[in-house]
Short mmCIF file of C-alpha atoms in Angstrom, two decimals:
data_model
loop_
_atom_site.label_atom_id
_atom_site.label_comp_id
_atom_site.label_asym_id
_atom_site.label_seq_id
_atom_site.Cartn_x
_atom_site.Cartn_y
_atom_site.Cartn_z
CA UNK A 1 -6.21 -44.82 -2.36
CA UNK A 2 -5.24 -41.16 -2.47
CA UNK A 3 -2.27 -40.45 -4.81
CA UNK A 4 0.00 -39.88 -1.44
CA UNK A 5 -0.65 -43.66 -0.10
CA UNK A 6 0.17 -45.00 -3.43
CA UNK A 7 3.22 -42.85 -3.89
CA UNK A 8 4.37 -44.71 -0.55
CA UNK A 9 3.15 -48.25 -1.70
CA UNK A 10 4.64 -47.54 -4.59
CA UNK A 11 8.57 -46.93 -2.67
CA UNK A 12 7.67 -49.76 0.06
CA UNK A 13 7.40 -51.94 -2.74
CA UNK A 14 10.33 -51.64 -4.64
CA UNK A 15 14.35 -51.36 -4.64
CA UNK A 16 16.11 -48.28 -6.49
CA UNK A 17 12.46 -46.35 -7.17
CA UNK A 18 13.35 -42.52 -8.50
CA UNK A 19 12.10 -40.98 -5.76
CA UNK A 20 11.27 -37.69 -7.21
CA UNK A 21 10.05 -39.03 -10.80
CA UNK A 22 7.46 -41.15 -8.29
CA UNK A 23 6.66 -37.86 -6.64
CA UNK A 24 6.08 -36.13 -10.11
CA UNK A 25 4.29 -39.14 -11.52
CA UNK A 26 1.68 -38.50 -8.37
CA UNK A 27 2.17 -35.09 -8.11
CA UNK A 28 3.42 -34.42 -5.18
CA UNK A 29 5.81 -31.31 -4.20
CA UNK A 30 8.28 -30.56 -1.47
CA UNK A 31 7.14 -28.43 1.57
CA UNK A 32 8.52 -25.11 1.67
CA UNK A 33 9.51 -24.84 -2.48
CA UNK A 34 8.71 -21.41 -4.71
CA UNK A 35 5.78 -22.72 -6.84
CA UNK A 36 6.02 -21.37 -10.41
CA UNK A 37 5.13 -17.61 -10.73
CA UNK A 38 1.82 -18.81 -13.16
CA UNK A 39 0.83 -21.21 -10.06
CA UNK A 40 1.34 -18.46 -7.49
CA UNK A 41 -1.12 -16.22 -9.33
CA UNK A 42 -3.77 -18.93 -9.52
CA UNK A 43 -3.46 -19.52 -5.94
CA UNK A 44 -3.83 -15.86 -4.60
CA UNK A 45 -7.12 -15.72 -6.73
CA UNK A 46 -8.15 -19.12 -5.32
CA UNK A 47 -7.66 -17.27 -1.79
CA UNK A 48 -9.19 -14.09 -2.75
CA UNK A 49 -12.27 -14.56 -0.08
CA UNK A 50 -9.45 -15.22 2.98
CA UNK A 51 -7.25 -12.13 1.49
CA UNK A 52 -10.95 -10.43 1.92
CA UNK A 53 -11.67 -11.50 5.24
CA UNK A 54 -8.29 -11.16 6.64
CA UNK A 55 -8.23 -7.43 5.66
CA UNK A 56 -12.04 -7.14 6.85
CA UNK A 57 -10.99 -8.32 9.96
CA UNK A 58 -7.58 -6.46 10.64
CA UNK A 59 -9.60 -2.89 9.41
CA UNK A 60 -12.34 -3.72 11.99
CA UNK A 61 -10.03 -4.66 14.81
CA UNK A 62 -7.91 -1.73 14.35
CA UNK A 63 -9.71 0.85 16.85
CA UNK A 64 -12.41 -1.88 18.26
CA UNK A 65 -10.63 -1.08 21.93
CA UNK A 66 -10.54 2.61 21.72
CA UNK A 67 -13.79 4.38 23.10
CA UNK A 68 -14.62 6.31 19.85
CA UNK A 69 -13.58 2.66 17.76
CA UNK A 70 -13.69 3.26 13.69
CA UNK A 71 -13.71 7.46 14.31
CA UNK A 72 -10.40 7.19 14.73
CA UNK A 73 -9.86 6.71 11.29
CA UNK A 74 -11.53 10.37 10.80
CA UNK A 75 -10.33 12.11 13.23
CA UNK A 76 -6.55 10.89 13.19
CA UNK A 77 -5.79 12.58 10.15
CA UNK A 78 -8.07 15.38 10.76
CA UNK A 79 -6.11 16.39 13.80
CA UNK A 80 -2.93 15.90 11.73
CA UNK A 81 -4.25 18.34 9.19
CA UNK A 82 -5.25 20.86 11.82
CA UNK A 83 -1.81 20.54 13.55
CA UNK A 84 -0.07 21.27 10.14
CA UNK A 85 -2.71 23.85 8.81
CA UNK A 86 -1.26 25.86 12.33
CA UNK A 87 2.45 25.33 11.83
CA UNK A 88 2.99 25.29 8.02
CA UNK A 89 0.37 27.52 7.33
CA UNK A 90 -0.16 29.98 9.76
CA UNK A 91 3.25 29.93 11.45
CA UNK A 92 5.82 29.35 8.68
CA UNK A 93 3.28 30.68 6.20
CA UNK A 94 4.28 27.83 3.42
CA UNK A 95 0.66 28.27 1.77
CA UNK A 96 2.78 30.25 -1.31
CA UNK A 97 0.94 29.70 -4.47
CA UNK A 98 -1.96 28.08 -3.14
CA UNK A 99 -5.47 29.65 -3.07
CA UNK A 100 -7.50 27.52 -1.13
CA UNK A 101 -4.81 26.13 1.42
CA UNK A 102 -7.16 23.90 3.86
CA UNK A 103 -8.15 21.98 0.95
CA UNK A 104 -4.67 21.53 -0.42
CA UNK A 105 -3.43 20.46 2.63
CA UNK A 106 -5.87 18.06 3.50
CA UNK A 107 -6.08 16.10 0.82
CA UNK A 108 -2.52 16.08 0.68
CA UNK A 109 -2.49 14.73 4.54
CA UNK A 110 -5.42 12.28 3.46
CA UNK A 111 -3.62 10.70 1.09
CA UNK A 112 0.01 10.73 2.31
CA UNK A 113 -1.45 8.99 5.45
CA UNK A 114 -2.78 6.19 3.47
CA UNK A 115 0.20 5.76 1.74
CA UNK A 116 2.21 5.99 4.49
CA UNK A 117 0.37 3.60 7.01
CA UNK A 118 -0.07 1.11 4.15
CA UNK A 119 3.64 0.55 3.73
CA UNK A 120 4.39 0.63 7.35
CA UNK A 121 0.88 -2.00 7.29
CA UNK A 122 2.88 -3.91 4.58
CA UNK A 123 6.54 -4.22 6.13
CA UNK A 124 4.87 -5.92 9.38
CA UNK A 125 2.69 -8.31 7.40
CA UNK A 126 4.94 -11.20 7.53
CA UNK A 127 6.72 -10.54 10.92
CA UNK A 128 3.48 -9.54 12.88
CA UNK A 129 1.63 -12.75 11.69
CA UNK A 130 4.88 -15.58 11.76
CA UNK A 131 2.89 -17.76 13.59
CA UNK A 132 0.12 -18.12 10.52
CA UNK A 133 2.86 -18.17 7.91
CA UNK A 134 4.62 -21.25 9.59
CA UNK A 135 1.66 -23.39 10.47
CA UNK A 136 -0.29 -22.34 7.64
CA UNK A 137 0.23 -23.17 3.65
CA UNK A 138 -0.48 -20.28 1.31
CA UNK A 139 0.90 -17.91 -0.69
CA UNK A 140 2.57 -15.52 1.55
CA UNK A 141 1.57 -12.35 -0.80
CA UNK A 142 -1.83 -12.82 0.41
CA UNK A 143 -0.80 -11.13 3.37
CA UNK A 144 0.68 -7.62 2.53
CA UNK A 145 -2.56 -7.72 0.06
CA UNK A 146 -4.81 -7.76 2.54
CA UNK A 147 -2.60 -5.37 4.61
CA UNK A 148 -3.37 -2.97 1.98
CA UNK A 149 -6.47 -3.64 1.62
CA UNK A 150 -7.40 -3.02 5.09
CA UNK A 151 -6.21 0.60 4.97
CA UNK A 152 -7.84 1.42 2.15
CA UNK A 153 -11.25 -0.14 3.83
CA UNK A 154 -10.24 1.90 6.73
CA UNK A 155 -9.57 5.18 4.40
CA UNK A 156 -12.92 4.99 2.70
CA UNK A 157 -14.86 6.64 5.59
CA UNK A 158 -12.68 9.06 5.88
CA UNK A 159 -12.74 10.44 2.11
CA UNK A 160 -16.79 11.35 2.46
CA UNK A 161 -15.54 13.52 5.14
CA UNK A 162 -12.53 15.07 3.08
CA UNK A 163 -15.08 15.61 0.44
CA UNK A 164 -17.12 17.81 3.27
CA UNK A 165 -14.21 19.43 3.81
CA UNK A 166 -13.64 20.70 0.42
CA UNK A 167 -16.76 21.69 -0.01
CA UNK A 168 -16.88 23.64 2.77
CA UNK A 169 -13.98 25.40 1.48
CA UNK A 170 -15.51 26.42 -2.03
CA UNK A 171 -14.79 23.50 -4.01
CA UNK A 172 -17.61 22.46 -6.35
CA UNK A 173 -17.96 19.48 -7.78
CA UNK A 174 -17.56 18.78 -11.52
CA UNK A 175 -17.04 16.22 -13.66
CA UNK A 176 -12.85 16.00 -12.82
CA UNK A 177 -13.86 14.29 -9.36
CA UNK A 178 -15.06 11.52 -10.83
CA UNK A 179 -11.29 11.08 -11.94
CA UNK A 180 -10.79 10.82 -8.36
CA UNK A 181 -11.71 7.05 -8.30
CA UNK A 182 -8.95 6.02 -10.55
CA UNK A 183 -6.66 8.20 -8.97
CA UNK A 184 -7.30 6.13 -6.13
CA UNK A 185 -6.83 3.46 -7.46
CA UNK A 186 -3.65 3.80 -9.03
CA UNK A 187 -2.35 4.89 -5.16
CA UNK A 188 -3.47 1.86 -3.91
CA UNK A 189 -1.94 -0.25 -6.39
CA UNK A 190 1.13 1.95 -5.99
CA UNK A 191 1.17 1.12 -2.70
CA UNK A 192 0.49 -2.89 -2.25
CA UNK A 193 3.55 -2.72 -4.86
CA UNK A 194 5.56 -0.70 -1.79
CA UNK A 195 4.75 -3.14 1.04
CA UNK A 196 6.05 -6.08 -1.14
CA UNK A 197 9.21 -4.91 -1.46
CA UNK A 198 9.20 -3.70 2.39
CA UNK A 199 7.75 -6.71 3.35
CA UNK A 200 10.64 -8.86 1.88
CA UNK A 201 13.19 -6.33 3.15
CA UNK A 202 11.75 -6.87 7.07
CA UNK A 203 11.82 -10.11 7.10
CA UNK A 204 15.84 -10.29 6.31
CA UNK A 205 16.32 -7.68 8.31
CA UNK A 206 13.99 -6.75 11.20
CA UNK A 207 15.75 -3.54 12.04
CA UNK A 208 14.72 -1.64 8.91
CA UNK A 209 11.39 -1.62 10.74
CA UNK A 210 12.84 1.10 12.69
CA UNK A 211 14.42 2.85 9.90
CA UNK A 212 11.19 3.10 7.60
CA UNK A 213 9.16 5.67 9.85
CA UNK A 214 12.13 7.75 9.59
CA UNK A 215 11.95 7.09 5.65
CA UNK A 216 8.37 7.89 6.22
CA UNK A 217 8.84 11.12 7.64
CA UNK A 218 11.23 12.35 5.29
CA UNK A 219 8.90 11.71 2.58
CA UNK A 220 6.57 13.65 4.13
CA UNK A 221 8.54 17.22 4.09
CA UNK A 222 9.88 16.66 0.10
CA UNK A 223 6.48 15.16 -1.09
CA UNK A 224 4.25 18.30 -0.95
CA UNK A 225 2.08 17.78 1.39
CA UNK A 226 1.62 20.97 2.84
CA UNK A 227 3.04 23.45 0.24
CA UNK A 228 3.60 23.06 -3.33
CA UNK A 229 6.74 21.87 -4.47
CA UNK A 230 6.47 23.79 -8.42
CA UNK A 231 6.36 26.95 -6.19
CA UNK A 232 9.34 26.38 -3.86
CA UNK A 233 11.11 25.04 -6.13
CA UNK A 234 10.30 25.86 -10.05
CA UNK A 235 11.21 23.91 -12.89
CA UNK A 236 15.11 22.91 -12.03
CA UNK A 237 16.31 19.46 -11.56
CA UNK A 238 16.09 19.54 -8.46
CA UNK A 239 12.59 20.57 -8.24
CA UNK A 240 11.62 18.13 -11.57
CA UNK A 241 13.23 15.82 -9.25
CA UNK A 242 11.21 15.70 -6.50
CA UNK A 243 7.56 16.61 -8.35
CA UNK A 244 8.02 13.46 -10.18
CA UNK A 245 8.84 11.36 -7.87
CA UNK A 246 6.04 8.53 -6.59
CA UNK A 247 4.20 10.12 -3.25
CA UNK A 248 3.77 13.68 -4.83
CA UNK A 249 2.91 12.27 -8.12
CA UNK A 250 -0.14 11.06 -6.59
CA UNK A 251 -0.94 13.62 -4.16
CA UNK A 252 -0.65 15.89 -7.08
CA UNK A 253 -2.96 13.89 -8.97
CA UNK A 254 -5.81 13.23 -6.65
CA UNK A 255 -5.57 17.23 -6.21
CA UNK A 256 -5.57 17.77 -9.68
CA UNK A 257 -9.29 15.49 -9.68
CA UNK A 258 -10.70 17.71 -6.62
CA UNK A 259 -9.30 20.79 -6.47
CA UNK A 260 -9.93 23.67 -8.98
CA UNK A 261 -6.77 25.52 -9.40
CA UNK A 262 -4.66 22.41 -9.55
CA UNK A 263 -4.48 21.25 -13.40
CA UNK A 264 -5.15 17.71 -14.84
CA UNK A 265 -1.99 16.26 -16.95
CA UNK A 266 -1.53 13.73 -18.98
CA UNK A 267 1.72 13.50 -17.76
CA UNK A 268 0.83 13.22 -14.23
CA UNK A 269 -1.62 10.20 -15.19
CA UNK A 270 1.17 8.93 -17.13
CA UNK A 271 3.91 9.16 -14.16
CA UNK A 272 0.75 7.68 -12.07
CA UNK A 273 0.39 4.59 -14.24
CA UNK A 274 4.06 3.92 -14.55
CA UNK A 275 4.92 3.87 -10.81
CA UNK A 276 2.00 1.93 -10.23
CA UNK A 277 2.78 -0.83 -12.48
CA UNK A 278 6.40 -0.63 -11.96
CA UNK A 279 5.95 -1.09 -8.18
CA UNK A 280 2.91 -3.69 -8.13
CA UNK A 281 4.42 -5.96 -10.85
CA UNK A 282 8.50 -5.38 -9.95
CA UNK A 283 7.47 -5.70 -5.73
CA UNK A 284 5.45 -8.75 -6.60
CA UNK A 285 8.03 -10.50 -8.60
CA UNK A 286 10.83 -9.62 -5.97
CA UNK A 287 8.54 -10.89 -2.85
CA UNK A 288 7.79 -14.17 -4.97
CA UNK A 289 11.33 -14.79 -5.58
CA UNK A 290 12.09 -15.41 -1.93
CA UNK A 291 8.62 -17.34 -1.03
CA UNK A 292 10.31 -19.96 0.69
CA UNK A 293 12.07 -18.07 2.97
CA UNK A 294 9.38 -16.70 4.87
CA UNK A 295 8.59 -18.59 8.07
CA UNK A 296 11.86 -19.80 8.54
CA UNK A 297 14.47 -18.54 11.30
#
């Protein structure tokens, strides 16, 4: 007899039974409760292969109905690059201070695109898959995870041709772009961090999705990604202000692993580190708190 059946044999047969010590004596919970942050954890790695296949699938379905499918993922920010080489660099002329400007600008467009399109990724996780999170039990952080996780599959491709890029700009390698990976890394945990807390925020209130693109695209003009903020702006608070802050932290960094002129810091690894773990562990813990909230309404 499973422990269920004998839980309810157990209330049929007598008067004045403690309902929830019964349920504790055969461990069963109530649907829809916050399980404890240490059981949480165990279950998102005992879902790791659906968090894998989830994100597998959403990066594969992303351009499976355009005619050029997965190139999309190249050529997207590519064309963004190209579009902002013309007006910010030829036009406006805001290549100050920067030697080789193509490569500055596209890793900077490279990378602020993956941030960007894994928080907006992240905010829609819950809303744009309600109907899994209500008929479905399991920890709901699986799903700005894999979120995520499908943008950085989807990235991938796209760095071997950034890489050609620099190259073909004079960049040689050395032995700062294996720092690269890292840098990476810390970026994408940066950003899962980022689409927990704007995953929570959707889902009480569903009109911030139309407020974060704008967020998005003010980050965009203050983060550095096509001119360099320590040359616009020197070392005043102002400027301190916004090279420090998360987004040109690590488009600063990732050009400091690939790009000659641009510096390695301990600092910047340091700022890179903090934001990362403030974000991941501080988004996670704020998304957990409200676990049983998500589905309902």
């Amino acid at each position: 007899m499973t422990h269920s059946s004998q839980a309810t044999a157990a209330v049929g047969d007598g008067d004045g039974v403690d309902a929830a010590a019964l349920a504790a004596r055969y461990g069963l919970h109530r649907v829809g409760t916050r399980p404890s942050l240490r059981t949480y954890l165990r279950q998102m790695w005992e879902r790791r292969h659906f968090i894998a296949a989830l994100a597998s699938s959403n990066a594969y379905s992303r351009n499976q109905n355009n005619y050029l499918g997965q190139l999309w993922a190249i050529l997207n920010p590519l064309f963004l690059a190209g579009v902002y080489l013309l007006v910010f660099g030829v036009l406006l002329g805001t290549r100050g201070g920067v030697d080789n400007y193509v490569g500055f600008l596209t890793v900077g467009i490279f990378m602020f695109t993956f941030a960007s399109t894994s928080l907006m990724s992240g905010a829609k996780s819950i809303t744009s898959n309600i109907g899994m999170v209500r008929a479905l039990h399991f920890p709901r952080a699986a799903l700005p995870v894999a979120a995520v996780l499908a943008e950085l599959a989807t990235v991938l491709p796209a760095l071997a041709v950034l890489l050609g890029i620099l190259l073909a700009t004079g960049e040689r390698p050395t032995w700062s772009w294996l720092a690269f990976v890292p840098a990476l890394l810390l970026l994408y945990v940066f950003s899962t961090g980022a689409a927990f807390v704007a995953a929570r925020l959707v889902v009480g209130s569903r009109d911030l999705l139309n407020l974060i693109p704008l967020a998005l695209r003010l980050a965009r003009y203050v983060s550095g990604v096509f001119f360099s903020i320590q040359h616009y702006t020197g070392d005043n608070p102002l400027g301190l202000l916004l090279e420090y802050q998360p987004l040109a932290v690590y488009l600063s960094l990732v050009r400091s692993c690939l790009l000659a002129e641009v510096p390695q810091s301990a600092l910047l690894w340091g700022f890179g580190a903090g934001w990362a773990l403030l974000f991941a562990i501080g988004g996670f813990l704020l998304f957990w708190q409200r676990e049983e909230s998500y589905g309902r309404g």
